[in-house]
Amino acid sequence: MHIPKKTRLASAAALMLTLAACGGGGGGGGGGGGGLAFPLPAATPTPEPAPAPAPPAPAPAPAPAAQDDSGVAATCASLTSGTYRYLSSSDKTDSTGLLQVKAGLLGADGTTRSAQITDASGATTTLAPVNGSACEFTLNGSKLVIGPNGLGLATDPVTYAGTPGFAVTLFFPEQTGDGAVKASDLNGVFNRLGWERETDADYFSLAYGAVSFNGGVVADGLACPITSSIAGGCTSLVVPNDIPANTGFVADSAAGGFSGTGGLANDHAYAFKFGDVVTLVAYNKDSGSVQFFTNQRSSSLPTVGQVSHYWQFSADTLGESETDITADYNTVVSVDSGTSTVTRYAGTNSSLVQTVHYNAPLPGYRKRDGATDISPVIQLPLGGGLTVVSRLGATNANGFLNLSLNKPAPVTN
């Protein structure tokens, strides 16, 4: 997320001036009169003028009043005050950091509330709500959308070899203590979808399947077909023939998140958890590859007539995007519980029906068939309403990675 740096007025100088003004003044000079000699009075010496009283120390400046913060954004119930982490990747450079959000600050008019983000330098930016779209904001030329659990996507305008485009940043509540993902959470089967390349000179391509974690160490795995039909099923991967020994993730208290080991030695991952759903996002610092891991669980079928609204962002096989975040929705037409097959259409185009197979080829995945004007894709729902999608049977010219984020319900008064 791009937040321009702003110079903050330093308060140290003012504090030093206050301390100097409150420091001890010089002692007054005492009059020196002699004692009285009885019975004859001694001549009374002329008293020295009394020293002028020291000026009173200025009263300390009152502490600034805490700005009223309702803790919840006026146009987005899922954006709440607190600490958030951002993750972004450009080429082979990933970056992360923490941001402070005050979601419901009361304005000077005493009625209007706004949300503000403060970065590590102290620079503060106010989010401008997009009229008619709950949980959508703009800030300094960027766009930010927030899903139902506080997880968000932000985009920044960038230039790719002279062509205008956009880069995306993942944004989610920072989780610490008992709420944080720990190595002990990395147990059992996790689905894995990667947008990978060998070097930064190569194109990105899809790789997906599953791994079995034992305390964060990969015990075995599955590699699934990337053809449009996904015929043939998934292939077993074993240690150490297919997966290097000691491949996995260990907690990294210094850098935060998890550091990779073995075959993931050049990766660093950050994780979040919503309910029982654990998600890891791992970046490779050499190639720029990104992998998404989430604990395997079956996807439940929707109901006929169900309408799902979402935002989406896509990048091509160069890792570039010429299109900003867009909004769309789909409507379920039919559900076959026997085959776990759903038909639906996107937007208002009811004549362009998509066929989606739930829990195929593995529990938790969804496979959309290809057809005229419909790309065959594999979809992996993660936590927080985020789904990662990639084209099956892709070429360097038409492959893509898509991030889809569920829209939360509109705020009602």
Short mmCIF file of C-alpha atoms in Angstrom, two decimals:
data_model
loop_
_atom_site.label_atom_id
_atom_site.label_comp_id
_atom_site.label_asym_id
_atom_site.label_seq_id
_atom_site.Cartn_x
_atom_site.Cartn_y
_atom_site.Cartn_z
CA MET A 1 0.00 0.00 0.00
CA HIS A 2 1.35 3.35 -0.96
CA ILE A 3 0.99 5.95 1.74
CA PRO A 4 2.98 9.13 1.09
CA LYS A 5 5.27 10.09 3.89
CA LYS A 6 4.37 13.29 5.72
CA THR A 7 6.56 15.30 8.08
CA ARG A 8 5.28 15.15 11.63
CA LEU A 9 5.95 18.14 13.94
CA ALA A 10 8.38 17.03 16.62
CA SER A 11 7.18 17.59 20.17
CA ALA A 12 10.62 17.19 21.78
CA ALA A 13 11.56 20.87 21.39
CA ALA A 14 8.32 22.05 22.96
CA LEU A 15 8.85 19.65 25.84
CA MET A 16 12.37 20.96 26.43
CA LEU A 17 11.08 24.55 26.53
CA THR A 18 8.43 23.60 29.05
CA LEU A 19 10.99 21.91 31.27
CA ALA A 20 13.30 24.95 31.09
CA ALA A 21 10.47 27.28 32.08
CA CYS A 22 9.62 25.06 35.03
CA GLY A 23 13.23 24.83 36.25
CA GLY A 24 14.46 26.38 39.64
CA GLY A 25 14.94 30.21 39.67
CA GLY A 26 17.88 32.05 41.39
CA GLY A 27 17.65 32.59 45.21
CA GLY A 28 16.78 36.14 46.41
CA GLY A 29 19.54 38.18 48.17
CA GLY A 30 18.87 38.44 51.92
CA GLY A 31 18.98 41.79 53.82
CA GLY A 32 21.94 41.94 56.22
CA GLY A 33 20.63 43.97 59.25
CA GLY A 34 22.71 43.91 62.56
CA GLY A 35 21.30 42.90 65.93
CA LEU A 36 19.74 45.31 68.46
CA ALA A 37 21.94 46.65 71.40
CA PHE A 38 19.86 47.12 74.57
CA PRO A 39 19.12 49.72 76.16
CA LEU A 40 20.30 52.01 73.40
CA PRO A 41 18.78 51.35 70.01
CA ALA A 42 21.21 50.90 67.23
CA ALA A 43 20.74 52.91 64.12
CA THR A 44 18.37 51.09 61.81
CA PRO A 45 20.11 50.35 58.56
CA THR A 46 18.29 51.16 55.38
CA PRO A 47 16.89 47.85 54.13
CA GLU A 48 17.91 46.63 50.74
CA PRO A 49 15.08 46.47 48.24
CA ALA A 50 13.31 43.16 48.27
CA PRO A 51 14.05 41.07 45.22
CA ALA A 52 11.33 41.01 42.63
CA PRO A 53 9.28 37.87 42.93
CA ALA A 54 10.07 35.19 40.40
CA PRO A 55 7.42 34.89 37.74
CA PRO A 56 5.12 31.96 38.28
CA ALA A 57 5.99 28.84 36.36
CA PRO A 58 3.69 28.37 33.42
CA ALA A 59 1.04 25.74 33.87
CA PRO A 60 1.87 22.54 32.02
CA ALA A 61 0.16 22.23 28.69
CA PRO A 62 -2.93 20.08 28.95
CA ALA A 63 -2.65 16.64 27.42
CA PRO A 64 -4.38 16.47 24.09
CA ALA A 65 -7.85 15.08 24.41
CA ALA A 66 -8.23 11.60 23.03
CA GLN A 67 -10.09 11.78 19.77
CA ASP A 68 -13.43 10.02 19.94
CA ASP A 69 -13.16 6.71 18.07
CA SER A 70 -16.19 4.45 17.83
CA GLY A 71 -13.88 1.58 16.82
CA VAL A 72 -15.91 0.71 13.72
CA ALA A 73 -15.94 2.39 10.30
CA ALA A 74 -19.21 4.15 9.54
CA THR A 75 -19.53 2.49 6.13
CA CYS A 76 -17.90 -0.85 6.93
CA ALA A 77 -18.70 -2.93 10.02
CA SER A 78 -15.76 -5.27 9.32
CA LEU A 79 -13.13 -2.48 9.41
CA THR A 80 -12.35 -2.01 13.09
CA SER A 81 -9.69 -0.08 14.99
CA GLY A 82 -6.43 -1.86 15.72
CA THR A 83 -3.14 -3.05 14.23
CA TYR A 84 -3.07 -4.45 10.71
CA ARG A 85 -0.34 -6.15 8.69
CA TYR A 86 0.22 -5.58 4.99
CA LEU A 87 1.94 -7.96 2.56
CA SER A 88 2.99 -7.00 -0.93
CA SER A 89 5.22 -8.50 -3.58
CA SER A 90 6.73 -6.89 -6.65
CA ASP A 91 8.88 -9.01 -8.94
CA LYS A 92 11.03 -10.84 -6.37
CA THR A 93 10.81 -8.29 -3.57
CA ASP A 94 8.21 -8.75 -0.87
CA SER A 95 7.54 -6.24 1.85
CA THR A 96 5.53 -6.24 5.04
CA GLY A 97 4.85 -3.93 7.92
CA LEU A 98 2.30 -2.85 10.47
CA LEU A 99 -0.31 -0.10 10.22
CA GLN A 100 -2.51 1.44 12.88
CA VAL A 101 -6.17 1.91 12.01
CA LYS A 102 -8.61 4.22 13.79
CA ALA A 103 -11.81 3.24 12.11
CA GLY A 104 -14.42 5.61 13.52
CA LEU A 105 -12.87 8.97 14.35
CA LEU A 106 -15.37 11.72 15.14
CA GLY A 107 -14.89 14.83 13.03
CA ALA A 108 -14.99 18.47 14.08
CA ASP A 109 -18.66 18.69 13.12
CA GLY A 110 -19.50 16.26 15.93
CA THR A 111 -21.45 13.92 13.67
CA THR A 112 -19.28 12.64 10.82
CA ARG A 113 -16.88 9.77 11.46
CA SER A 114 -13.94 8.76 9.28
CA ALA A 115 -11.29 6.05 9.19
CA GLN A 116 -7.57 6.82 9.30
CA ILE A 117 -4.46 4.70 8.68
CA THR A 118 -1.12 5.56 10.29
CA ASP A 119 2.11 3.93 9.08
CA ALA A 120 5.32 3.25 10.99
CA SER A 121 6.66 6.75 10.29
CA GLY A 122 3.61 8.39 11.85
CA ALA A 123 2.17 9.54 8.52
CA THR A 124 -1.63 9.47 8.63
CA THR A 125 -4.02 9.12 5.71
CA THR A 126 -7.80 9.39 5.81
CA LEU A 127 -9.83 6.80 3.94
CA ALA A 128 -12.49 8.21 1.63
CA PRO A 129 -15.56 5.94 1.40
CA VAL A 130 -16.82 5.16 -2.09
CA ASN A 131 -20.44 6.21 -2.32
CA GLY A 132 -22.83 3.32 -2.70
CA SER A 133 -20.23 0.62 -2.02
CA ALA A 134 -19.85 -0.58 1.56
CA CYS A 135 -16.28 -1.32 2.67
CA GLU A 136 -14.69 0.28 -0.39
CA PHE A 137 -12.33 3.25 0.08
CA THR A 138 -9.85 5.39 -1.80
CA LEU A 139 -6.66 6.92 -0.40
CA ASN A 140 -4.17 9.03 -2.32
CA GLY A 141 -4.94 7.43 -5.66
CA SER A 142 -5.10 3.90 -4.24
CA LYS A 143 -8.10 1.65 -3.65
CA LEU A 144 -8.81 -0.43 -0.53
CA VAL A 145 -11.60 -3.00 -0.16
CA ILE A 146 -12.38 -4.85 3.07
CA GLY A 147 -13.95 -8.31 3.30
CA PRO A 148 -16.29 -9.68 5.98
CA ASN A 149 -13.49 -10.57 8.44
CA GLY A 150 -11.40 -7.41 8.14
CA LEU A 151 -9.08 -8.85 5.51
CA GLY A 152 -8.58 -6.49 2.58
CA LEU A 153 -6.98 -5.88 -0.78
CA ALA A 154 -5.34 -2.59 -1.72
CA THR A 155 -4.01 -1.49 -5.10
CA ASP A 156 -1.43 1.11 -6.09
CA PRO A 157 -0.96 2.64 -9.56
CA VAL A 158 2.38 1.49 -11.05
CA THR A 159 4.07 1.45 -14.45
CA TYR A 160 5.24 -1.72 -16.21
CA ALA A 161 7.79 -0.89 -18.94
CA GLY A 162 5.93 2.31 -19.74
CA THR A 163 2.45 0.76 -19.47
CA PRO A 164 0.20 1.93 -16.61
CA GLY A 165 -0.90 -0.82 -14.27
CA PHE A 166 -1.64 -1.77 -10.68
CA ALA A 167 0.06 -3.69 -7.88
CA VAL A 168 -1.88 -5.40 -5.12
CA THR A 169 -1.30 -5.56 -1.36
CA LEU A 170 -2.90 -7.95 1.12
CA PHE A 171 -4.13 -6.30 4.34
CA PHE A 172 -5.37 -8.14 7.44
CA PRO A 173 -5.67 -7.73 11.24
CA GLU A 174 -2.41 -8.51 13.00
CA GLN A 175 -2.89 -11.54 15.20
CA THR A 176 -0.76 -12.03 18.31
CA GLY A 177 -0.76 -14.20 21.43
CA ASP A 178 -3.39 -16.92 21.54
CA GLY A 179 -4.97 -15.57 18.36
CA ALA A 180 -1.81 -15.98 16.26
CA VAL A 181 -0.99 -18.93 14.03
CA LYS A 182 1.68 -21.10 15.68
CA ALA A 183 3.81 -23.99 14.48
CA SER A 184 1.43 -26.30 16.34
CA ASP A 185 -1.33 -25.15 13.94
CA LEU A 186 0.66 -26.52 11.01
CA ASN A 187 -0.50 -30.10 11.40
CA GLY A 188 -2.51 -32.27 9.07
CA VAL A 189 -3.34 -31.84 5.39
CA PHE A 190 -3.10 -28.37 3.83
CA ASN A 191 -4.12 -27.50 0.29
CA ARG A 192 -1.46 -25.57 -1.60
CA LEU A 193 -1.72 -23.34 -4.66
CA GLY A 194 1.39 -21.71 -6.09
CA TRP A 195 2.02 -19.02 -8.70
CA GLU A 196 5.59 -20.02 -9.40
CA ARG A 197 8.66 -19.60 -11.58
CA GLU A 198 12.24 -20.86 -11.42
CA THR A 199 13.93 -17.47 -11.81
CA ASP A 200 12.82 -13.88 -12.18
CA ALA A 201 13.45 -14.19 -15.93
CA ASP A 202 10.73 -16.84 -16.32
CA TYR A 203 6.96 -16.63 -16.65
CA PHE A 204 4.74 -17.50 -13.70
CA SER A 205 2.65 -20.68 -13.91
CA LEU A 206 0.21 -22.64 -11.78
CA ALA A 207 1.14 -25.47 -9.43
CA TYR A 208 -1.32 -26.87 -6.91
CA GLY A 209 -2.13 -29.86 -4.73
CA ALA A 210 -1.70 -30.61 -1.04
CA VAL A 211 0.93 -31.26 1.63
CA SER A 212 0.77 -33.04 4.96
CA PHE A 213 2.37 -31.05 7.79
CA ASN A 214 3.71 -32.59 10.98
CA GLY A 215 4.58 -29.72 13.33
CA GLY A 216 5.34 -27.49 10.36
CA VAL A 217 7.45 -30.11 8.52
CA VAL A 218 6.15 -31.56 5.26
CA ALA A 219 5.70 -35.34 5.52
CA ASP A 220 4.34 -35.94 2.00
CA GLY A 221 2.27 -34.26 -0.68
CA LEU A 222 0.15 -34.38 -3.81
CA ALA A 223 0.67 -32.63 -7.16
CA CYS A 224 -2.53 -32.14 -9.14
CA PRO A 225 -2.94 -31.79 -12.93
CA ILE A 226 -2.95 -28.33 -14.46
CA THR A 227 -4.66 -29.43 -17.69
CA SER A 228 -8.10 -28.01 -18.41
CA SER A 229 -9.76 -31.41 -17.79
CA ILE A 230 -7.60 -32.28 -14.72
CA ALA A 231 -7.84 -35.86 -15.99
CA GLY A 232 -5.63 -38.45 -14.36
CA GLY A 233 -5.96 -37.21 -10.80
CA CYS A 234 -3.29 -36.07 -8.38
CA THR A 235 0.16 -37.68 -8.05
CA SER A 236 1.80 -38.60 -4.75
CA LEU A 237 4.96 -36.77 -3.68
CA VAL A 238 7.26 -38.42 -1.16
CA VAL A 239 10.19 -37.35 1.01
CA PRO A 240 13.05 -37.23 0.07
CA ASN A 241 12.61 -38.33 -3.57
CA ASP A 242 10.16 -35.57 -4.56
CA ILE A 243 10.30 -33.25 -1.56
CA PRO A 244 13.64 -32.41 0.15
CA ALA A 245 13.95 -33.59 3.73
CA ASN A 246 13.04 -31.10 6.46
CA THR A 247 10.98 -28.96 4.10
CA GLY A 248 8.54 -26.80 6.03
CA PHE A 249 8.13 -23.69 8.15
CA VAL A 250 9.46 -22.67 11.56
CA ALA A 251 8.35 -19.66 13.58
CA ASP A 252 10.60 -16.63 13.13
CA SER A 253 10.30 -14.37 16.17
CA ALA A 254 12.75 -11.81 14.78
CA ALA A 255 11.20 -11.26 11.36
CA GLY A 256 7.69 -12.35 12.31
CA GLY A 257 5.75 -15.10 10.60
CA PHE A 258 7.55 -18.25 9.53
CA SER A 259 10.86 -18.95 7.83
CA GLY A 260 11.06 -21.78 5.31
CA THR A 261 13.37 -24.78 5.67
CA GLY A 262 14.56 -27.47 3.27
CA GLY A 263 12.93 -27.00 -0.11
CA LEU A 264 11.32 -23.79 1.20
CA ALA A 265 14.58 -22.37 2.56
CA ASN A 266 14.28 -19.17 0.50
CA ASP A 267 10.66 -18.57 1.47
CA HIS A 268 9.15 -16.47 4.23
CA ALA A 269 5.51 -16.87 5.18
CA TYR A 270 2.92 -14.89 7.11
CA ALA A 271 -0.25 -16.43 8.44
CA PHE A 272 -3.71 -15.51 9.63
CA LYS A 273 -6.53 -17.49 11.19
CA PHE A 274 -10.27 -16.88 11.13
CA GLY A 275 -12.10 -19.45 13.23
CA ASP A 276 -10.56 -22.83 12.44
CA VAL A 277 -9.34 -21.77 9.01
CA VAL A 278 -5.57 -21.23 8.85
CA THR A 279 -3.95 -19.51 5.85
CA LEU A 280 -0.26 -19.04 5.04
CA VAL A 281 1.08 -16.79 2.29
CA ALA A 282 4.70 -17.59 1.40
CA TYR A 283 7.00 -15.50 -0.81
CA ASN A 284 10.21 -16.75 -2.42
CA LYS A 285 12.87 -14.04 -2.18
CA ASP A 286 14.85 -15.37 -5.16
CA SER A 287 12.20 -15.96 -7.79
CA GLY A 288 9.22 -13.92 -6.57
CA SER A 289 7.01 -17.02 -6.48
CA VAL A 290 4.07 -16.95 -4.09
CA GLN A 291 2.30 -19.91 -2.47
CA PHE A 292 -0.98 -20.08 -0.58
CA PHE A 293 -1.57 -22.80 2.03
CA THR A 294 -4.80 -23.50 3.92
CA ASN A 295 -5.93 -26.41 6.05
CA GLN A 296 -7.92 -28.85 3.94
CA ARG A 297 -11.69 -28.83 4.48
CA SER A 298 -14.65 -29.59 2.27
CA SER A 299 -16.51 -26.70 0.63
CA SER A 300 -20.23 -26.68 1.33
CA LEU A 301 -22.63 -26.34 -1.58
CA PRO A 302 -24.56 -23.10 -2.10
CA THR A 303 -28.33 -22.90 -2.51
CA VAL A 304 -30.30 -22.26 -5.68
CA GLY A 305 -30.84 -18.54 -6.17
CA GLN A 306 -27.95 -17.58 -3.89
CA VAL A 307 -26.22 -14.38 -5.00
CA SER A 308 -22.58 -13.84 -4.06
CA HIS A 309 -20.96 -10.41 -4.42
CA TYR A 310 -17.18 -10.08 -4.58
CA TRP A 311 -14.21 -7.97 -5.64
CA GLN A 312 -11.43 -9.39 -7.77
CA PHE A 313 -7.92 -8.58 -8.95
CA SER A 314 -5.88 -10.49 -11.56
CA ALA A 315 -2.22 -10.63 -12.56
CA ASP A 316 -0.78 -12.16 -15.73
CA THR A 317 2.15 -14.57 -16.17
CA LEU A 318 4.57 -11.65 -15.89
CA GLY A 319 3.08 -10.82 -12.49
CA GLU A 320 1.58 -7.62 -13.90
CA SER A 321 -1.93 -6.20 -14.04
CA GLU A 322 -3.34 -3.44 -16.23
CA THR A 323 -6.73 -3.53 -14.47
CA ASP A 324 -7.65 -2.26 -11.02
CA ILE A 325 -9.89 -4.10 -8.54
CA THR A 326 -13.33 -4.69 -10.03
CA ALA A 327 -16.65 -5.77 -8.50
CA ASP A 328 -18.90 -8.56 -9.74
CA TYR A 329 -21.42 -11.12 -8.53
CA ASN A 330 -22.77 -14.52 -9.50
CA THR A 331 -26.15 -16.18 -9.12
CA VAL A 332 -26.63 -19.92 -8.54
CA VAL A 333 -28.94 -21.58 -11.06
CA SER A 334 -28.81 -25.24 -10.00
CA VAL A 335 -27.20 -27.50 -7.41
CA ASP A 336 -26.66 -31.27 -7.79
CA SER A 337 -25.76 -32.57 -4.34
CA GLY A 338 -25.09 -36.06 -5.72
CA THR A 339 -22.24 -34.90 -7.96
CA SER A 340 -21.40 -31.69 -6.03
CA THR A 341 -21.92 -29.75 -9.25
CA VAL A 342 -23.22 -26.18 -9.35
CA THR A 343 -24.27 -24.03 -12.29
CA ARG A 344 -24.29 -20.26 -12.05
CA TYR A 345 -23.93 -17.11 -14.12
CA ALA A 346 -21.92 -13.96 -13.50
CA GLY A 347 -23.50 -10.52 -13.34
CA THR A 348 -26.56 -10.09 -15.49
CA ASN A 349 -25.39 -12.42 -18.28
CA SER A 350 -27.75 -15.30 -17.51
CA SER A 351 -27.11 -16.89 -20.91
CA LEU A 352 -23.43 -17.57 -20.08
CA VAL A 353 -23.77 -20.40 -17.57
CA GLN A 354 -20.73 -21.69 -15.71
CA THR A 355 -20.38 -25.25 -14.38
CA VAL A 356 -18.43 -25.58 -11.13
CA HIS A 357 -17.44 -28.87 -9.46
CA TYR A 358 -17.06 -28.55 -5.70
CA ASN A 359 -14.32 -30.46 -3.81
CA ALA A 360 -12.55 -31.43 -7.03
CA PRO A 361 -9.94 -32.70 -7.48
CA LEU A 362 -9.41 -32.59 -3.68
CA PRO A 363 -11.60 -31.50 -0.75
CA GLY A 364 -11.67 -27.71 -0.56
CA TYR A 365 -10.93 -27.03 -4.23
CA ARG A 366 -13.47 -25.98 -6.86
CA LYS A 367 -12.99 -26.65 -10.58
CA ARG A 368 -14.81 -24.57 -13.19
CA ASP A 369 -15.21 -26.13 -16.62
CA GLY A 370 -14.10 -24.26 -19.69
CA ALA A 371 -16.55 -23.26 -22.42
CA THR A 372 -16.97 -20.56 -25.03
CA ASP A 373 -15.99 -17.29 -23.33
CA ILE A 374 -15.41 -19.16 -20.04
CA SER A 375 -11.88 -19.99 -18.87
CA PRO A 376 -11.31 -23.32 -17.10
CA VAL A 377 -10.00 -22.51 -13.62
CA ILE A 378 -9.10 -24.02 -10.28
CA GLN A 379 -10.31 -22.15 -7.19
CA LEU A 380 -9.01 -22.46 -3.63
CA PRO A 381 -10.99 -20.71 -0.87
CA LEU A 382 -8.68 -19.43 1.87
CA GLY A 383 -9.63 -17.73 5.14
CA GLY A 384 -11.30 -14.37 5.61
CA GLY A 385 -13.47 -14.58 2.48
CA LEU A 386 -10.42 -14.67 0.17
CA THR A 387 -10.23 -17.12 -2.75
CA VAL A 388 -7.24 -17.64 -5.04
CA VAL A 389 -8.00 -18.65 -8.63
CA SER A 390 -5.81 -19.65 -11.58
CA ARG A 391 -6.41 -20.78 -15.15
CA LEU A 392 -6.06 -24.46 -16.04
CA GLY A 393 -4.42 -25.44 -19.34
CA ALA A 394 -2.88 -21.99 -19.53
CA THR A 395 -0.16 -20.64 -21.78
CA ASN A 396 2.23 -17.79 -21.11
CA ALA A 397 -0.14 -15.58 -23.09
CA ASN A 398 -3.40 -16.33 -21.26
CA GLY A 399 -2.46 -17.59 -17.79
CA PHE A 400 -3.46 -15.57 -14.74
CA LEU A 401 -3.68 -15.54 -10.97
CA ASN A 402 -6.84 -14.01 -9.53
CA LEU A 403 -7.62 -12.92 -5.97
CA SER A 404 -11.33 -12.81 -5.18
CA LEU A 405 -12.63 -11.28 -1.94
CA ASN A 406 -16.21 -11.67 -0.71
CA LYS A 407 -18.09 -8.45 -0.17
CA PRO A 408 -19.51 -8.04 3.34
CA ALA A 409 -23.17 -7.27 3.89
CA PRO A 410 -23.94 -3.54 3.60
CA VAL A 411 -24.06 -1.48 6.80
CA THR A 412 -27.65 -0.87 7.94
CA ASN A 413 -28.68 1.93 10.24
#
